[in-house]
Short mmCIF file of C-alpha atoms in Angstrom, two decimals:
data_model
loop_
_atom_site.label_atom_id
_atom_site.label_comp_id
_atom_site.label_asym_id
_atom_site.label_seq_id
_atom_site.Cartn_x
_atom_site.Cartn_y
_atom_site.Cartn_z
CA UNK A 270 -18.99 53.24 -30.22
CA UNK A 271 -19.84 53.72 -33.91
CA UNK A 272 -17.72 50.63 -34.77
CA UNK A 273 -19.45 48.50 -32.09
CA UNK A 274 -22.90 49.61 -33.24
CA UNK A 275 -22.01 48.75 -36.86
CA UNK A 276 -20.81 45.23 -35.84
CA UNK A 277 -24.01 44.66 -33.83
CA UNK A 278 -26.16 45.81 -36.79
CA UNK A 279 -24.26 43.54 -39.16
CA UNK A 280 -24.68 40.56 -36.78
CA UNK A 281 -28.46 41.05 -36.54
CA UNK A 282 -28.62 41.34 -40.36
CA UNK A 283 -26.83 38.01 -40.80
CA UNK A 284 -29.20 36.32 -38.31
CA UNK A 285 -32.29 37.75 -40.03
CA UNK A 286 -31.07 36.71 -43.43
CA UNK A 287 -30.29 33.17 -42.20
CA UNK A 288 -33.69 32.86 -40.56
CA UNK A 289 -35.40 34.07 -43.69
CA UNK A 290 -33.51 31.56 -45.83
CA UNK A 291 -34.64 28.71 -43.57
CA UNK A 292 -38.28 29.61 -43.53
CA UNK A 293 -40.49 26.74 -44.64
CA UNK A 294 -42.50 29.26 -46.61
CA UNK A 295 -39.54 29.69 -48.97
CA UNK A 296 -40.76 28.98 -52.52
CA UNK A 297 -38.03 26.27 -52.85
CA UNK A 298 -39.26 24.51 -49.68
CA UNK A 299 -37.51 23.77 -46.45
CA UNK A 300 -35.45 20.73 -45.52
CA UNK A 301 -34.48 20.91 -41.87
CA UNK A 302 -30.97 20.09 -40.73
CA UNK A 303 -32.51 18.76 -37.49
CA UNK A 304 -34.21 15.68 -38.97
CA UNK A 305 -33.86 12.79 -36.51
CA UNK A 306 -35.47 9.63 -35.12
CA UNK A 307 -37.20 9.93 -31.75
CA UNK A 308 -34.97 7.15 -30.40
CA UNK A 309 -31.77 7.02 -32.47
CA UNK A 310 -30.42 3.95 -30.65
CA UNK A 311 -32.39 0.74 -30.35
CA UNK A 312 -31.73 -2.73 -28.87
CA UNK A 313 -34.04 -5.21 -30.50
CA UNK A 314 -34.81 -8.97 -30.43
CA UNK A 315 -35.77 -10.17 -33.92
CA UNK A 316 -38.15 -13.01 -34.66
CA UNK A 317 -41.06 -12.65 -32.25
CA UNK A 318 -42.93 -9.61 -33.53
CA UNK A 319 -42.85 -6.65 -35.93
CA UNK A 320 -40.28 -4.03 -34.87
CA UNK A 321 -40.65 -0.37 -35.68
CA UNK A 322 -38.49 2.70 -34.98
CA UNK A 323 -41.27 5.27 -35.24
CA UNK A 324 -41.52 8.03 -37.81
CA UNK A 325 -38.66 10.47 -38.22
CA UNK A 326 -39.10 13.90 -36.59
CA UNK A 327 -39.16 16.26 -39.58
CA UNK A 328 -38.96 19.68 -37.80
CA UNK A 329 -41.51 21.33 -40.07
CA UNK A 330 -39.70 20.35 -43.27
CA UNK A 331 -41.83 20.90 -46.36
CA UNK A 332 -43.99 17.91 -47.22
CA UNK A 333 -44.16 15.57 -48.97
CA UNK A 334 -40.87 13.99 -48.02
CA UNK A 335 -39.44 10.74 -49.43
CA UNK A 336 -37.28 8.53 -47.29
CA UNK A 337 -35.00 5.68 -48.37
CA UNK A 338 -32.24 3.58 -46.80
CA UNK A 339 -28.97 4.78 -48.34
CA UNK A 340 -26.78 2.21 -46.55
CA UNK A 341 -26.78 -0.32 -43.71
CA UNK A 342 -23.34 -0.46 -42.10
CA UNK A 343 -21.74 -2.97 -39.75
CA UNK A 344 -19.98 -1.88 -36.56
CA UNK A 345 -16.70 -1.36 -38.46
CA UNK A 346 -18.41 1.09 -40.85
CA UNK A 347 -18.49 -1.22 -43.91
CA UNK A 348 -21.66 -1.43 -46.01
CA UNK A 349 -23.55 -4.69 -45.31
CA UNK A 350 -24.31 -5.39 -48.98
CA UNK A 351 -25.80 -8.84 -48.47
CA UNK A 352 -28.05 -7.60 -45.68
CA UNK A 353 -29.30 -4.76 -47.86
CA UNK A 354 -30.31 -7.35 -50.46
CA UNK A 355 -31.98 -9.67 -47.88
CA UNK A 356 -35.75 -9.97 -48.50
CA UNK A 357 -38.40 -11.93 -46.66
CA UNK A 358 -41.95 -13.11 -47.36
CA UNK A 359 -44.27 -11.34 -44.96
CA UNK A 360 -47.80 -9.93 -44.90
CA UNK A 361 -49.52 -6.55 -45.13
CA UNK A 362 -52.86 -6.51 -43.29
CA UNK A 363 -56.05 -4.83 -44.52
CA UNK A 364 -58.30 -6.06 -41.65
CA UNK A 365 -57.81 -6.89 -37.98
CA UNK A 366 -56.60 -10.26 -36.84
CA UNK A 367 -58.91 -11.37 -34.06
CA UNK A 368 -57.66 -14.89 -33.25
CA UNK A 369 -61.14 -16.30 -33.96
CA UNK A 370 -60.53 -17.04 -37.61
CA UNK A 371 -61.44 -20.67 -38.32
CA UNK A 372 -59.35 -21.35 -41.42
CA UNK A 373 -56.22 -20.08 -43.18
CA UNK A 374 -58.43 -19.00 -46.13
CA UNK A 375 -60.38 -16.78 -43.77
CA UNK A 376 -57.16 -15.39 -42.43
CA UNK A 377 -55.79 -14.78 -45.93
CA UNK A 378 -58.76 -12.64 -46.85
CA UNK A 379 -57.48 -10.15 -44.29
CA UNK A 380 -53.89 -9.97 -45.54
CA UNK A 381 -51.67 -9.85 -48.63
CA UNK A 382 -48.44 -11.74 -48.98
CA UNK A 383 -45.55 -9.51 -49.95
CA UNK A 384 -41.78 -9.83 -50.46
CA UNK A 385 -40.00 -7.00 -48.64
CA UNK A 386 -36.50 -6.02 -47.46
CA UNK A 387 -35.84 -7.62 -44.06
CA UNK A 388 -34.96 -4.12 -42.85
CA UNK A 389 -37.53 -1.94 -44.53
CA UNK A 390 -38.53 1.74 -44.51
CA UNK A 391 -41.87 3.58 -44.92
CA UNK A 392 -41.00 6.06 -47.69
CA UNK A 393 -43.60 8.53 -46.43
CA UNK A 394 -42.38 8.98 -42.87
CA UNK A 395 -39.01 7.21 -42.46
CA UNK A 396 -40.33 4.55 -40.04
CA UNK A 397 -37.81 1.64 -40.05
CA UNK A 398 -39.45 -1.81 -39.99
CA UNK A 399 -37.84 -5.18 -39.21
CA UNK A 400 -40.16 -8.08 -40.00
CA UNK A 401 -40.46 -11.11 -37.65
CA UNK A 402 -39.65 -13.38 -40.62
CA UNK A 403 -36.10 -11.94 -40.75
CA UNK A 404 -34.57 -14.95 -39.05
CA UNK A 405 -31.66 -15.86 -41.34
CA UNK A 406 -28.76 -15.45 -38.94
CA UNK A 407 -26.21 -15.76 -41.77
CA UNK A 408 -27.52 -12.53 -43.40
CA UNK A 409 -28.78 -10.70 -40.31
CA UNK A 410 -26.16 -11.64 -37.69
CA UNK A 411 -26.14 -10.53 -34.13
CA UNK A 412 -24.42 -7.30 -33.59
CA UNK A 413 -24.52 -3.52 -34.08
CA UNK A 414 -25.58 -1.73 -37.28
CA UNK A 415 -26.07 1.86 -38.34
CA UNK A 416 -28.40 3.15 -41.00
CA UNK A 417 -27.79 6.07 -43.32
CA UNK A 418 -31.12 7.59 -44.51
CA UNK A 419 -31.68 9.65 -47.63
CA UNK A 420 -34.40 12.30 -47.40
CA UNK A 421 -35.83 14.22 -50.32
CA UNK A 422 -38.34 17.03 -50.76
CA UNK A 423 -38.90 20.12 -52.87
CA UNK A 424 -35.94 21.82 -51.25
CA UNK A 425 -33.51 19.10 -52.27
CA UNK A 426 -32.07 16.05 -50.56
CA UNK A 427 -29.53 14.99 -48.02
CA UNK A 428 -28.14 11.82 -46.45
CA UNK A 429 -28.28 11.55 -42.70
CA UNK A 430 -25.37 9.38 -41.71
CA UNK A 431 -25.83 7.16 -38.62
CA UNK A 432 -29.46 8.23 -38.41
CA UNK A 433 -30.35 5.07 -36.58
CA UNK A 434 -28.18 2.68 -34.61
CA UNK A 435 -29.58 -0.76 -33.87
CA UNK A 436 -28.18 -3.70 -31.88
CA UNK A 437 -29.55 -6.98 -33.09
CA UNK A 438 -30.23 -10.11 -31.02
CA UNK A 439 -32.69 -12.89 -31.58
CA UNK A 440 -35.86 -13.58 -29.60
CA UNK A 441 -36.20 -17.07 -28.04
CA UNK A 442 -38.42 -19.49 -30.05
CA UNK A 443 -41.32 -18.82 -27.67
CA UNK A 444 -42.84 -15.94 -25.78
CA UNK A 445 -44.37 -15.87 -22.33
CA UNK A 446 -45.87 -13.14 -20.19
CA UNK A 447 -47.39 -13.72 -16.77
CA UNK A 448 -50.75 -11.95 -16.39
CA UNK A 449 -52.21 -12.88 -13.04
CA UNK A 450 -53.37 -15.34 -10.35
CA UNK A 451 -56.41 -15.46 -8.13
CA UNK A 452 -57.79 -17.58 -5.23
CA UNK A 453 -55.17 -19.26 -3.08
CA UNK A 454 -52.34 -19.04 -5.65
CA UNK A 455 -49.41 -16.79 -4.87
CA UNK A 456 -47.89 -17.23 -8.34
CA UNK A 457 -46.93 -19.63 -11.11
CA UNK A 458 -43.67 -20.65 -12.79
CA UNK A 459 -44.02 -21.50 -16.43
CA UNK A 460 -41.25 -23.17 -18.44
CA UNK A 461 -41.00 -24.06 -22.12
CA UNK A 462 -38.78 -26.98 -23.14
CA UNK A 463 -38.32 -27.76 -26.85
CA UNK A 464 -37.73 -31.49 -26.60
CA UNK A 465 -37.36 -32.00 -30.41
CA UNK A 466 -36.73 -29.56 -33.27
CA UNK A 467 -39.22 -31.41 -35.43
CA UNK A 468 -42.82 -32.36 -34.86
CA UNK A 469 -46.10 -30.72 -34.06
CA UNK A 470 -46.96 -31.44 -30.41
CA UNK A 471 -47.33 -29.59 -27.13
CA UNK A 472 -47.26 -31.50 -23.88
CA UNK A 473 -48.77 -29.57 -20.97
CA UNK A 474 -48.06 -30.43 -17.33
CA UNK A 475 -49.56 -28.59 -14.32
CA UNK A 476 -47.82 -29.36 -11.01
CA UNK A 477 -48.93 -28.94 -7.43
CA UNK A 478 -46.48 -27.36 -5.01
CA UNK A 479 -45.04 -30.77 -4.13
CA UNK A 480 -44.33 -31.50 -7.79
CA UNK A 481 -47.11 -34.04 -8.35
CA UNK A 482 -49.17 -33.54 -11.54
CA UNK A 483 -52.68 -32.23 -11.70
CA UNK A 484 -55.21 -34.26 -13.70
CA UNK A 485 -56.09 -32.04 -16.69
CA UNK A 486 -59.81 -32.87 -16.20
CA UNK A 487 -59.73 -30.77 -13.04
CA UNK A 488 -58.72 -27.59 -14.80
CA UNK A 489 -61.37 -25.59 -16.71
CA UNK A 490 -61.04 -22.74 -19.14
CA UNK A 491 -62.27 -19.32 -18.00
CA UNK A 492 -65.12 -17.96 -20.14
CA UNK A 493 -64.55 -14.44 -21.43
CA UNK A 494 -67.93 -14.08 -23.14
CA UNK A 495 -70.60 -11.79 -21.75
CA UNK A 496 -73.26 -12.88 -24.31
CA UNK A 497 -75.78 -15.41 -23.03
CA UNK A 498 -75.36 -18.74 -24.83
CA UNK A 499 -72.00 -17.86 -26.27
CA UNK A 500 -68.71 -19.16 -24.91
CA UNK A 501 -65.25 -17.71 -25.36
CA UNK A 502 -62.94 -20.02 -23.41
CA UNK A 503 -59.31 -19.11 -23.09
CA UNK A 504 -57.93 -22.63 -22.65
CA UNK A 505 -55.97 -25.31 -24.44
CA UNK A 506 -58.98 -26.31 -26.54
CA UNK A 507 -58.89 -22.94 -28.37
CA UNK A 508 -55.52 -22.14 -30.00
CA UNK A 509 -56.76 -20.54 -33.19
CA UNK A 510 -57.45 -21.88 -36.74
CA UNK A 511 -59.07 -25.01 -35.28
CA UNK A 512 -55.98 -25.89 -33.25
CA UNK A 513 -55.33 -28.22 -31.62
CA UNK A 514 -56.16 -30.72 -34.33
CA UNK A 515 -56.14 -33.43 -31.60
CA UNK A 516 -56.63 -33.01 -27.87
CA UNK A 517 -55.81 -35.92 -25.60
CA UNK A 518 -56.05 -35.98 -21.81
CA UNK A 519 -53.82 -38.31 -19.81
CA UNK A 520 -54.02 -38.55 -15.98
CA UNK A 521 -50.87 -36.42 -15.61
CA UNK A 522 -50.76 -34.16 -18.70
CA UNK A 523 -52.34 -32.95 -21.94
CA UNK A 524 -51.06 -33.89 -25.35
CA UNK A 525 -51.96 -31.43 -28.15
CA UNK A 526 -51.30 -31.92 -31.86
CA UNK A 527 -50.92 -28.68 -33.82
CA UNK A 528 -51.49 -28.09 -37.52
CA UNK A 529 -48.43 -25.80 -37.82
CA UNK A 530 -46.23 -23.20 -36.19
CA UNK A 531 -45.93 -20.37 -35.27
CA UNK A 532 -48.72 -20.68 -32.77
CA UNK A 533 -50.79 -18.59 -33.10
CA UNK A 534 -50.46 -18.66 -36.84
CA UNK A 535 -49.66 -14.94 -37.04
CA UNK A 536 -46.18 -13.76 -36.00
CA UNK A 537 -46.33 -11.26 -33.15
CA UNK A 538 -49.73 -12.38 -31.86
CA UNK A 539 -50.21 -14.22 -28.59
CA UNK A 540 -52.63 -16.70 -27.03
CA UNK A 541 -54.33 -16.21 -23.66
CA UNK A 542 -54.47 -19.26 -21.41
CA UNK A 543 -56.75 -18.76 -18.39
CA UNK A 544 -57.53 -21.78 -16.19
CA UNK A 545 -59.30 -22.36 -12.88
CA UNK A 546 -60.14 -25.08 -10.40
CA UNK A 547 -63.05 -25.11 -8.00
CA UNK A 548 -61.10 -26.52 -5.02
CA UNK A 549 -60.56 -30.16 -5.92
CA UNK A 550 -56.80 -29.74 -6.42
CA UNK A 551 -55.72 -28.07 -3.17
CA UNK A 552 -58.92 -27.37 -1.24
CA UNK A 553 -59.68 -23.87 -2.43
CA UNK A 554 -60.63 -22.11 -5.69
CA UNK A 555 -57.75 -20.82 -7.76
CA UNK A 556 -57.23 -19.17 -11.12
CA UNK A 557 -54.16 -18.36 -13.24
CA UNK A 558 -53.71 -16.75 -16.63
CA UNK A 559 -50.83 -15.86 -18.98
CA UNK A 560 -50.09 -15.02 -22.62
CA UNK A 561 -47.84 -17.25 -24.80
CA UNK A 562 -46.75 -18.02 -28.32
CA UNK A 563 -44.60 -20.80 -29.74
CA UNK A 564 -42.67 -19.68 -32.81
CA UNK A 565 -40.90 -22.77 -34.05
CA UNK A 566 -41.97 -26.30 -34.83
CA UNK A 567 -41.13 -29.26 -32.63
CA UNK A 568 -42.28 -31.15 -29.61
CA UNK A 569 -42.71 -28.71 -26.76
CA UNK A 570 -43.16 -29.45 -23.07
CA UNK A 571 -44.92 -26.63 -21.17
CA UNK A 572 -44.74 -26.98 -17.40
CA UNK A 573 -46.91 -24.83 -15.07
CA UNK A 574 -45.73 -25.00 -11.48
CA UNK A 575 -48.47 -23.77 -9.11
CA UNK A 576 -47.30 -21.70 -6.08
CA UNK A 577 -49.44 -21.46 -2.98
CA UNK A 578 -49.16 -21.61 0.77
#
């Protein structure tokens, strides 16, 4: 019994000494062995918006901590040297983008152009950032990558191997999200067809259920303003930065000329299109709305198929 008691006492002593050595109050600081990302595996589509991993969970490690990317590895474990040297021109924002800016100069007062690694890290919290401008498929190819992260604080430093695993694909050159319908509509089908890789036009067709086109003059933008005498239409007249530069109505479609893409001018932002008709098209009021963005230049055909009984 004496031997068993001695072993138990020794075991407790080891645990107490270990716990004491790991206390964050230690004068040398505490660097937790349990540092990790909240989601260590991510599937991401690059090109449409800013992508972030979220800050690393530090498990009460002594602050401040300093994070850096030690290595980016391909699926075979090799260091992706060219990718680690890949930088892009992007923007840091110091004021909110509202979509109501009238000029590029007004927009540029809210942001600063910077040149940053395509796969970047916030040194204060470990948040991994992939910028929407990282679209060079020869440097950032589709596939799986792992990131080794170096962490430093007053207790020392360590490298967390395979701290974050990401699977890269590329977003399509446009984005679309259905938001709603009202009146006698049961839904809409919206398609985006890039008819040319060069140019600066958008052709908008709205079709009845039998496929015949709706005259654009019969569709009106919905007013979001609640201030008397002020309008805030979410329609094809209002695409940001004075776009479109030219608005032409034909009997069967709209033709819009655009100053430049992406549309809207800020990567990751979207435009709201919200249109209604008072009953001239199919005998009863209807309303539809959706969010969209077009990321690459060209001649684009946007077709909105109305669905109703």
